[in-house]
Coordinates of C-alpha atoms and ligand atoms in Angstrom, one line a residue:
M184 CA 6.9 -4.4 -35.4
D185 CA 10.3 -3.7 -34.0
I186 CA 10.9 -2.8 -30.3
M187 CA 11.4 0.8 -31.6
N188 CA 8.3 1.2 -33.4
L189 CA 6.4 -0.4 -30.4
E190 CA 8.0 2.0 -28.1
K191 CA 7.0 5.0 -30.2
V192 CA 3.3 3.6 -30.6
F193 CA 3.0 2.9 -26.9
Q194 CA 4.4 6.6 -25.9
S195 CA 2.3 8.4 -28.5
K196 CA -0.9 6.5 -26.8
I197 CA 0.4 7.8 -23.5
D198 CA 0.7 11.3 -24.8
D199 CA -2.6 11.3 -26.6
E200 CA -4.2 10.2 -23.0
I201 CA -5.3 6.8 -24.4
K202 CA -5.1 4.2 -21.6
I203 CA -3.0 1.3 -21.7
E204 CA -4.9 -2.0 -21.4
P205 CA -3.6 -5.8 -20.1
K206 CA -3.1 -7.0 -23.8
D207 CA -1.4 -4.2 -25.2
W208 CA 2.3 -4.2 -25.7
M209 CA 4.1 -2.2 -23.0
P210 CA 8.0 -1.8 -22.3
D211 CA 9.1 -4.2 -19.5
T212 CA 10.2 -1.4 -17.2
Y213 CA 6.7 0.2 -17.4
R214 CA 5.4 -3.2 -16.4
K215 CA 7.7 -3.6 -13.7
T216 CA 7.3 0.0 -12.4
L217 CA 3.3 -0.7 -12.2
I218 CA 3.8 -3.8 -10.3
R219 CA 5.7 -2.5 -7.7
Q220 CA 3.5 0.8 -7.2
I221 CA 0.3 -1.0 -7.6
S222 CA 1.4 -4.0 -5.2
Q223 CA 2.9 -1.4 -2.6
H224 CA -0.6 0.4 -2.7
A225 CA -2.5 -2.7 -2.3
H226 CA -0.2 -4.1 0.7
S227 CA -0.7 -0.6 2.2
E228 CA -4.4 -0.9 2.2
I229 CA -4.2 -4.3 3.9
V230 CA -1.4 -3.3 6.5
G231 CA -3.2 -0.1 6.8
M232 CA -6.4 -1.8 8.6
L233 CA -4.2 -3.2 11.4
P234 CA -3.6 0.2 13.4
E235 CA -7.2 1.1 13.1
G236 CA -8.5 -2.5 13.7
N237 CA -7.2 -2.3 17.2
W238 CA -9.6 0.6 18.1
I239 CA -12.7 -1.3 17.0
T240 CA -13.4 -2.7 20.5
R241 CA -12.6 0.7 22.1
A242 CA -14.6 3.0 19.9
P243 CA -16.4 5.4 22.3
S244 CA -20.1 4.9 20.7
L245 CA -21.8 2.7 18.6
R246 CA -21.9 5.2 16.0
R247 CA -18.1 5.5 15.9
K248 CA -17.6 1.7 16.1
V249 CA -20.1 1.4 12.7
A250 CA -18.2 4.1 10.9
L251 CA -14.8 2.7 12.1
L252 CA -15.7 -0.8 10.8
A253 CA -17.0 0.2 7.5
K254 CA -14.0 2.2 6.9
I255 CA -11.6 -0.8 7.7
Q256 CA -13.8 -3.2 5.7
D257 CA -13.5 -0.5 2.7
E258 CA -9.5 -0.7 3.2
A259 CA -9.8 -4.4 2.6
G260 CA -11.9 -4.1 -0.6
H261 CA -9.5 -1.5 -1.9
G262 CA -6.5 -3.7 -1.4
L263 CA -8.7 -6.5 -3.5
Y264 CA -9.3 -4.3 -6.2
L265 CA -5.6 -3.3 -6.6
Y266 CA -4.5 -6.9 -6.3
S267 CA -6.8 -7.5 -9.0
A268 CA -5.2 -4.6 -11.0
A269 CA -1.7 -5.9 -10.5
E270 CA -2.7 -9.4 -11.8
T271 CA -3.7 -8.1 -14.8
L272 CA 0.0 -7.3 -15.3
G273 CA 1.0 -11.1 -15.1
I274 CA 1.8 -11.6 -11.7
S275 CA -0.2 -14.0 -9.2
R276 CA -1.9 -13.2 -6.1
E277 CA 0.3 -15.8 -4.2
Q278 CA 3.4 -14.0 -5.6
L279 CA 2.2 -10.5 -4.3
L280 CA 1.7 -12.0 -0.9
E281 CA 4.8 -13.9 -0.8
E282 CA 6.9 -10.7 -1.7
L283 CA 4.9 -8.5 1.4
H284 CA 5.6 -11.5 3.9
T285 CA 9.3 -11.9 2.8
G286 CA 9.8 -8.1 3.1
K287 CA 10.6 -7.8 -0.6
A288 CA 7.7 -5.6 -1.5
K289 CA 7.0 -2.2 0.5
Y290 CA 4.0 -0.8 1.8
S291 CA 3.3 2.8 3.0
S292 CA 5.7 3.9 5.9
I293 CA 3.0 5.4 7.7
F294 CA 1.7 2.1 8.9
N295 CA 4.7 1.6 10.9
Y296 CA 3.3 4.0 13.8
P297 CA 1.4 3.3 16.7
A298 CA -2.3 4.4 17.1
L299 CA -2.0 5.3 20.8
S300 CA -5.1 7.2 21.8
W301 CA -8.8 7.4 20.2
A302 CA -7.7 10.9 18.7
D303 CA -5.3 9.0 16.2
M304 CA -8.4 7.3 14.6
G305 CA -9.3 11.0 13.8
S306 CA -6.0 11.7 12.8
V307 CA -5.4 8.8 10.7
G308 CA -8.7 9.7 8.7
W309 CA -8.0 13.4 8.4
L310 CA -4.2 13.3 7.8
V311 CA -3.3 9.7 6.6
D312 CA -6.5 9.4 4.5
G313 CA -6.0 12.9 3.2
A314 CA -2.6 12.5 2.4
A315 CA -3.8 9.3 0.2
I316 CA -6.6 11.0 -1.4
M317 CA -4.2 14.1 -2.4
N318 CA -2.1 11.6 -4.1
Q319 CA -4.9 9.1 -5.4
V320 CA -7.1 11.9 -7.2
M321 CA -4.2 12.2 -9.7
L322 CA -4.0 8.3 -10.0
C323 CA -7.5 8.2 -11.5
R324 CA -5.9 9.9 -14.5
T325 CA -2.7 7.3 -14.5
S326 CA -2.2 5.5 -17.9
Y327 CA -2.9 2.1 -17.1
G328 CA -6.5 1.5 -17.6
P329 CA -7.3 -1.1 -14.7
Y330 CA -5.4 0.9 -12.1
S331 CA -7.2 4.1 -13.2
R332 CA -10.4 2.4 -12.9
A333 CA -9.7 1.1 -9.7
M334 CA -8.7 4.6 -8.3
V335 CA -11.7 6.2 -9.3
R336 CA -13.9 3.9 -7.0
I337 CA -11.5 4.0 -4.3
C338 CA -11.2 7.8 -4.3
K339 CA -15.1 7.9 -3.8
E340 CA -14.9 5.8 -0.6
E341 CA -11.6 7.8 0.6
S342 CA -13.5 11.0 0.8
F343 CA -15.8 9.3 3.5
H344 CA -12.8 8.2 5.4
H345 CA -11.3 11.7 5.2
R346 CA -14.4 13.1 6.6
Q347 CA -15.3 10.5 9.3
G348 CA -11.4 11.3 10.9
F349 CA -12.2 15.0 10.7
E350 CA -15.5 14.9 12.4
I351 CA -13.6 12.7 15.0
L352 CA -11.3 15.6 15.7
L353 CA -13.9 18.2 15.4
T354 CA -15.9 16.4 18.3
L355 CA -12.6 16.1 20.4
S356 CA -12.0 19.8 19.7
Q357 CA -15.4 21.1 21.2
G358 CA -14.9 18.6 24.4
T359 CA -13.1 18.8 27.6
E360 CA -9.4 20.1 27.9
A361 CA -8.2 16.6 28.2
Q362 CA -10.0 16.0 24.9
K363 CA -8.5 18.9 23.1
K364 CA -5.0 17.9 24.5
M365 CA -5.4 14.5 23.1
A366 CA -6.5 15.7 19.8
Q367 CA -3.5 18.1 19.6
E368 CA -1.0 15.8 20.6
S369 CA -2.4 13.1 17.9
I370 CA -2.0 15.8 15.3
N371 CA 1.5 16.7 16.4
R372 CA 2.5 13.0 16.2
W373 CA 0.9 11.9 12.7
W374 CA 1.7 15.4 10.8
K375 CA 5.2 14.7 9.7
P376 CA 4.7 10.8 8.9
A377 CA 1.7 11.8 6.9
L378 CA 3.9 14.4 4.9
M379 CA 6.5 11.6 4.4
M380 CA 4.1 9.5 2.8
F381 CA 4.4 11.2 -0.4
G382 CA 7.6 9.9 -0.7
P383 CA 11.3 11.0 -0.8
P384 CA 11.8 14.7 -2.2
D385 CA 11.9 15.0 -6.1
D386 CA 15.7 15.1 -6.1
Q387 CA 15.8 11.8 -4.2
S388 CA 13.0 10.1 -6.1
S389 CA 14.4 7.1 -8.2
N390 CA 11.0 6.6 -10.3
T391 CA 9.5 10.0 -10.6
E392 CA 10.9 11.0 -14.0
M393 CA 10.2 8.0 -15.8
S394 CA 6.9 7.5 -14.1
M395 CA 5.8 11.2 -15.2
K396 CA 6.9 10.4 -18.9
W397 CA 4.7 7.4 -18.7
K398 CA 1.9 9.4 -16.9
I399 CA 1.7 6.6 -14.2
K400 CA 2.3 9.4 -11.9
R401 CA 0.8 12.7 -13.1
E402 CA 2.3 15.1 -10.3
T403 CA 5.5 14.9 -8.3
N404 CA 6.0 13.9 -4.5
D405 CA 7.1 17.6 -3.6
E406 CA 4.0 19.2 -5.5
L407 CA 1.6 16.8 -4.0
R408 CA 3.2 17.3 -0.5
Q409 CA 3.0 21.1 -0.6
R410 CA -0.5 21.0 -1.9
F411 CA -1.4 18.8 1.1
V412 CA 0.2 21.3 3.5
D413 CA -1.5 24.3 2.0
V414 CA -4.9 22.8 2.3
A415 CA -4.4 21.1 5.9
V416 CA -3.3 24.5 7.2
E417 CA -6.7 25.8 6.2
Q418 CA -8.6 23.2 7.6
V419 CA -6.7 23.0 10.9
K420 CA -8.3 26.4 11.8
F421 CA -11.5 24.9 12.0
L422 CA -10.6 22.7 15.0
N423 CA -8.9 25.7 16.7
M424 CA -5.8 23.7 16.5
T425 CA -2.3 23.8 15.3
L426 CA 0.1 22.1 12.9
P427 CA 3.7 21.8 14.2
D428 CA 6.4 23.9 12.3
I429 CA 4.4 26.0 10.0
H430 CA 5.3 29.2 8.5
W431 CA 3.8 31.2 5.7
N432 CA 6.3 32.0 2.9
E433 CA 5.4 35.2 1.3
E434 CA 8.2 34.5 -1.6
R435 CA 6.9 31.3 -2.5
G436 CA 3.0 31.8 -1.8
H437 CA 3.0 28.6 0.1
Y438 CA 3.3 27.4 3.6
D439 CA 6.6 26.1 4.6
F440 CA 6.6 22.9 6.7
G441 CA 10.1 22.6 8.4
K442 CA 12.6 19.9 7.9
L443 CA 11.6 16.2 7.5
D444 CA 13.9 13.6 8.7
W445 CA 14.5 11.6 5.6
D446 CA 17.1 9.3 7.4
H447 CA 14.5 8.5 9.6
F448 CA 11.8 7.7 6.6
W449 CA 14.3 5.5 5.1
Q450 CA 15.0 3.3 8.5
V451 CA 11.0 3.0 8.5
V452 CA 11.0 2.0 4.9
K453 CA 13.9 -0.5 5.5
G454 CA 12.1 -2.2 8.3
N455 CA 13.3 -0.3 11.1
G456 CA 10.3 1.8 12.1
P457 CA 8.6 1.5 15.5
C458 CA 5.7 -1.3 14.4
N459 CA 7.2 -2.9 11.3
K460 CA 7.9 -6.2 13.0
Q461 CA 4.3 -6.2 14.6
R462 CA 2.7 -5.5 11.3
L463 CA 4.3 -7.9 9.5
D464 CA 4.2 -10.7 11.9
A465 CA 0.4 -9.8 12.2
R466 CA 0.2 -10.0 8.1
K467 CA 1.8 -13.6 8.1
K468 CA -0.6 -14.9 11.0
A469 CA -3.7 -13.5 9.2
H470 CA -2.5 -15.3 6.1
E471 CA -1.8 -18.5 7.8
D472 CA -4.7 -18.6 9.9
G473 CA -7.1 -18.0 6.6
A474 CA -5.5 -21.0 5.1
W475 CA -8.5 -23.2 5.4
V476 CA -10.7 -20.5 4.0
R477 CA -9.0 -20.6 0.9
E478 CA -8.7 -24.3 0.7
A479 CA -12.5 -24.5 1.5
A480 CA -13.1 -22.0 -1.6
M481 CA -10.9 -24.0 -3.8
A482 CA -12.8 -27.2 -3.0
Y483 CA -16.2 -25.6 -3.4
A484 CA -15.3 -24.3 -6.5
E485 CA -14.1 -27.6 -7.6
K486 CA -17.3 -29.2 -6.8
E487 CA -19.3 -26.6 -8.6
K488 CA -17.2 -27.0 -11.8
L489 CA -17.7 -31.0 -11.5
S490 CA -21.4 -30.6 -11.1
L491 CA -21.9 -28.2 -14.1
E492 CA -19.7 -30.7 -16.4
N493 CA -22.1 -33.3 -15.3
Q494 CA -24.9 -31.3 -15.9
S495 CA -23.8 -30.3 -19.5
K496 CA -23.1 -33.9 -20.4
S497 CA -26.5 -35.1 -19.1
A498 CA -28.1 -32.4 -21.2
Ligands
3HC605 N1 6.4 4.3 2.0 C1 7.4 3.4 1.7 N2 8.2 3.3 0.6 C2 8.0 4.5 -0.3 C3 7.1 5.8 0.0 C4 6.5 5.4 1.6 N3 5.8 6.5 1.8 N4 7.4 6.5 -0.9 C5 8.1 6.0 -1.6 N5 8.6 4.9 -1.3 C6 9.5 3.9 -2.0 C7 9.2 3.6 -3.4 O1 8.2 2.5 -3.7 C8 10.6 3.3 -4.0 O2 11.0 2.2 -3.9 P1 12.0 1.6 -5.0 O3 13.1 2.0 -4.4 O4 11.8 0.0 -4.5 O5 11.7 1.7 -6.5 C9 11.4 4.5 -3.3 O6 10.8 4.5 -2.2 C10 11.9 5.8 -3.9 O7 10.7 6.3 -4.2 P2 10.0 7.1 -5.6 O8 9.2 8.5 -5.2 O9 10.9 6.9 -6.4 O10 8.8 6.4 -5.5 P3 7.4 6.5 -6.5 O11 7.6 7.1 -7.8 O12 6.7 5.1 -6.4 O13 6.4 7.3 -5.6 C11 4.7 7.1 -4.2 C12 6.0 7.1 -4.3 C13 4.2 8.7 -4.4 C14 4.0 6.6 -3.0 C15 3.9 6.1 -5.4 O14 4.3 4.9 -5.1 C16 2.4 6.2 -5.5 O15 1.7 7.2 -5.5 N6 1.7 5.1 -5.0 C17 0.5 4.8 -4.8 C18 -0.3 5.3 -3.7 C19 0.0 4.6 -2.3 O16 0.8 3.6 -2.5 N7 -0.3 5.1 -1.1 C20 0.0 4.4 0.0 C21 -1.1 4.6 0.9 S1 -2.4 4.1 0.7 C22 -3.3 4.2 2.1 O17 -2.9 5.2 2.6 C23 -4.5 3.6 2.4 C24 -5.6 4.3 2.8 O18 -6.7 3.5 3.1 C25 -5.2 5.3 3.9

């Protein structure tokens, strides 16, 4: 089949909601877009463990510690599902990690902010995981089979993350004046960076048009951001707290959320956010410190292979 026909068959599969699988023909740019998005997503899960990891030793009770540990371990698992999904597109794990460590691959802007108080564990769960879920529910219907199946499993666990965050804030909201203040101050700090997680406005989003045509993305950055705002405004009422800069817009039938500083967003994406250096250094150190584990696993696998070969020879 010539390239024109291959493209036609590919697009008609997408239009008919038939998943694209690793061995199917796909345009090069579809493959590249998926590798970029899935690897960025995987790196976000892994780097996203760092701000919360900082609070495990300082969790205020055993129950909170166990829940936070479980959540962070889930994130590692999500990263591994996603790296495996990216590998089905023909890129190796080593290459994926190399691109993270050299700064070639991006990860979500949100993980370059510091977690300053215990209330931040609440805000991260409620707002950061909440924004992630809003985006990831649509990705369960993404056109690439391995990505879509990974997202179904990931979304189930994200719902638990979201609830544990909201519960932390709910408890603080019923506590002392100092606890209420800490919670409100944390919500104020995380709100706008969480809105920026959805990516640049649609008119500045270079990938959206093609990604929508290929059904990699099923909704645009602005559509998801607005839905998240409208839902969060209702949820914050249960905390008796407020979200900064929110106004009901009668004409649009949605809440306005004020101006977002996109120059600041691009600075963070380019590596100049408050914690970019710290996050990347921590990832590189973890990779170097883990070299012996990878070597031991390879040596063990080699030994097992040899012993299986010997067994089959002597049988
Ligand atoms: N942080 C860093 N980079 C971002 C970004 C963000 N929040 N939003 C967009 N970008 C980058 C894009 O990768 C793209 O890079 P490029 O110039 O190299 O192509 C550029 O900015 C332009 O943005 P686009 O809108 O054109 O990019 P996309 O079409 O890919 O849309 C997205 C951006 C909506 C984030 C999309 O990539 C997506 O849905 N990704 C999957 C979900 C994901 O990665 N979530 C990250 C959070 S995961 C998480 O939070 C872990 C959980 O445990 C909390």
